[in-house]
Amino acid sequence: MEFKDYLQQKHVLKTGEKKLKDISVMQYINRMENMREEGIYKEENQIDSILEQKLQKRYKDWTTYRKTIEHYLSSKNY
């Protein structure tokens, strides 16, 4: 499933997830694109300690970027 489609439907696919507003969906997509462009995320299949260190070093609010990757990885399973 495409990442955007997953974000728009994750509240239906996963119990306990809330529906995202369109602006939030676009923010997730932009974060993912920025991480790819900066070479932080290189299509890893899991978040390991090295990736987490890159996020912590680059972003003040690194947990938001970690969550973005978690959602992206979940989207690949649908």
XYZ file of N, CA and C in Angstrom:
234
model
N 0.853 -1.177 0.000
C 0.000 0.000 0.000
C 0.898 1.239 0.000
N 0.521 2.211 -0.777
C 1.267 3.464 -0.814
C 1.211 4.136 0.561
N 2.292 4.835 0.903
C 2.412 5.467 2.216
C 1.260 6.440 2.473
N 0.938 7.264 1.492
C -0.151 8.235 1.653
C -1.477 7.526 1.913
N -1.759 6.486 1.146
C -3.003 5.731 1.330
C -3.061 5.102 2.716
N -1.928 4.557 3.150
C -1.877 3.957 4.482
C -2.184 5.002 5.559
N -1.563 6.164 5.454
C -1.790 7.205 6.461
C -3.255 7.635 6.503
N -3.868 7.713 5.333
C -5.273 8.120 5.266
C -6.211 7.038 5.793
N -5.775 5.774 5.782
C -6.642 4.665 6.173
C -6.213 3.942 7.455
N -5.129 4.366 8.090
C -4.595 3.607 9.216
C -5.573 3.497 10.375
N -6.471 4.466 10.520
C -7.473 4.393 11.586
C -8.471 3.259 11.333
N -8.617 2.845 10.079
C -9.492 1.726 9.734
C -8.718 0.408 9.835
N -7.457 0.440 9.450
C -6.632 -0.765 9.405
C -6.169 -1.240 10.774
N -5.915 -0.304 11.679
C -5.368 -0.641 12.990
C -6.292 -0.139 14.099
N -6.621 -1.019 15.006
C -7.456 -0.648 16.140
C -6.717 0.342 17.027
N -7.420 1.368 17.454
C -6.842 2.346 18.368
C -6.146 3.512 17.695
N -6.031 3.485 16.389
C -5.392 4.595 15.670
C -6.439 5.657 15.371
N -6.015 6.915 15.452
C -6.950 7.990 15.135
C -6.781 8.433 13.685
N -7.838 9.007 13.153
C -7.814 9.487 11.774
C -6.933 10.718 11.693
N -6.091 10.757 10.668
C -5.213 11.897 10.468
C -5.866 12.928 9.561
N -5.628 14.180 9.871
C -6.073 15.263 9.004
C -5.167 15.283 7.782
N -5.660 15.869 6.695
C -4.894 15.936 5.452
C -3.547 16.622 5.653
N -3.508 17.671 6.463
C -2.254 18.390 6.711
C -1.246 17.486 7.415
N -1.720 16.636 8.308
C -0.828 15.713 9.016
C -0.268 14.664 8.059
N -1.095 14.184 7.165
C -0.651 13.217 6.157
C 0.480 13.830 5.332
N 0.303 15.071 4.905
C 1.325 15.740 4.105
C 2.601 15.966 4.912
N 2.476 16.253 6.201
C 3.661 16.432 7.041
C 4.462 15.134 7.140
N 3.771 14.015 7.314
C 4.461 12.717 7.354
C 5.189 12.454 6.040
N 4.518 12.709 4.937
C 5.117 12.480 3.622
C 6.341 13.373 3.427
N 6.232 14.634 3.818
C 7.362 15.558 3.693
C 8.536 15.136 4.567
N 8.250 14.682 5.786
C 9.325 14.213 6.659
C 10.064 13.033 6.024
N 9.291 12.099 5.481
C 9.904 10.925 4.865
C 10.772 11.333 3.677
N 10.276 12.224 2.831
C 11.046 12.695 1.679
C 12.323 13.393 2.121
N 12.237 14.210 3.168
C 13.419 14.922 3.664
C 14.457 13.961 4.224
N 14.017 12.948 4.946
C 14.959 11.970 5.498
C 15.667 11.213 4.384
N 14.948 10.925 3.315
C 15.562 10.237 2.172
C 16.570 11.155 1.469
N 16.167 12.397 1.226
C 17.041 13.340 0.532
C 18.327 13.593 1.316
N 18.236 13.616 2.639
C 19.408 13.882 3.480
C 20.219 12.619 3.744
N 19.761 11.488 3.226
C 20.496 10.243 3.388
C 20.377 9.628 4.766
N 19.393 10.059 5.526
C 19.193 9.512 6.870
C 18.471 8.176 6.790
N 17.408 8.132 5.979
C 16.656 6.886 5.813
C 16.952 6.325 4.432
N 17.440 5.087 4.401
C 17.843 4.450 3.142
C 17.099 3.132 2.942
N 15.790 3.169 3.149
C 14.910 2.017 2.943
C 15.238 0.827 3.846
N 15.739 1.102 5.058
C 15.944 0.030 6.023
C 14.604 -0.626 6.351
N 14.648 -1.888 6.750
C 13.426 -2.618 7.086
C 13.098 -2.578 8.560
N 13.967 -1.956 9.333
C 13.709 -1.804 10.768
C 14.485 -0.600 11.284
N 14.105 -0.141 12.443
C 14.794 0.975 13.072
C 15.820 0.388 14.031
N 17.088 0.525 13.661
C 18.140 0.017 14.538
C 18.797 1.184 15.276
N 19.772 0.877 16.094
C 20.403 1.916 16.918
C 21.140 2.954 16.063
N 21.684 2.544 14.933
C 22.394 3.486 14.066
C 21.426 4.500 13.459
N 20.301 4.011 12.970
C 19.287 4.902 12.403
C 18.747 5.841 13.480
N 18.498 5.318 14.645
C 17.989 6.149 15.736
C 19.007 7.228 16.122
N 20.278 6.905 16.111
C 21.324 7.892 16.403
C 21.357 8.989 15.345
N 21.171 8.616 14.080
C 21.113 9.619 13.006
C 19.955 10.579 13.232
N 18.799 10.029 13.625
C 17.631 10.874 13.879
C 17.886 11.819 15.049
N 18.462 11.298 16.117
C 18.732 12.113 17.300
C 19.736 13.225 17.004
N 20.713 12.918 16.171
C 21.740 13.902 15.831
C 21.184 15.010 14.936
N 20.291 14.647 14.023
C 19.802 15.598 13.018
C 18.588 16.418 13.474
N 17.668 15.796 14.230
C 16.399 16.446 14.532
C 16.202 16.636 16.031
N 15.828 17.849 16.398
C 15.530 18.139 17.805
C 14.348 17.286 18.269
N 13.296 17.241 17.453
C 12.104 16.441 17.758
C 12.208 15.098 17.036
N 13.256 14.353 17.319
C 13.576 13.125 16.592
C 12.525 12.047 16.741
N 11.750 12.041 17.840
C 10.736 10.999 18.023
C 9.640 11.095 16.964
N 9.361 12.291 16.493
C 8.375 12.463 15.427
C 8.870 11.794 14.145
N 10.142 11.903 13.876
C 10.720 11.294 12.679
C 10.791 9.776 12.830
N 11.032 9.314 14.038
C 11.017 7.871 14.297
C 9.620 7.313 14.043
N 8.613 8.038 14.507
C 7.228 7.627 14.301
C 6.882 7.603 12.804
N 7.411 8.544 12.067
C 7.195 8.581 10.618
C 7.722 7.297 9.974
N 8.923 6.893 10.366
C 9.500 5.665 9.816
C 8.684 4.452 10.252
N 8.220 4.439 11.494
C 7.387 3.331 11.971
C 6.124 3.208 11.119
N 5.479 4.321 10.842
C 4.279 4.302 9.989
C 4.631 3.836 8.580
N 5.759 4.291 8.061
C 6.164 3.882 6.717
C 6.383 2.372 6.662
N 7.092 1.845 7.652
C 7.334 0.402 7.677
C 6.027 -0.367 7.808
N 5.083 0.126 8.582
C 3.774 -0.521 8.696
C 3.042 -0.508 7.356
N 3.187 0.576 6.606
C 2.493 0.683 5.319
C 2.980 -0.369 4.333
N 4.222 -0.797 4.482
C 4.768 -1.805 3.583
C 4.153 -3.180 3.815
N 3.504 -3.382 4.953
C 2.867 -4.665 5.266
C 1.437 -4.764 4.758
N 0.917 -3.701 4.174
C -0.465 -3.710 3.666
C -0.498 -3.656 2.161
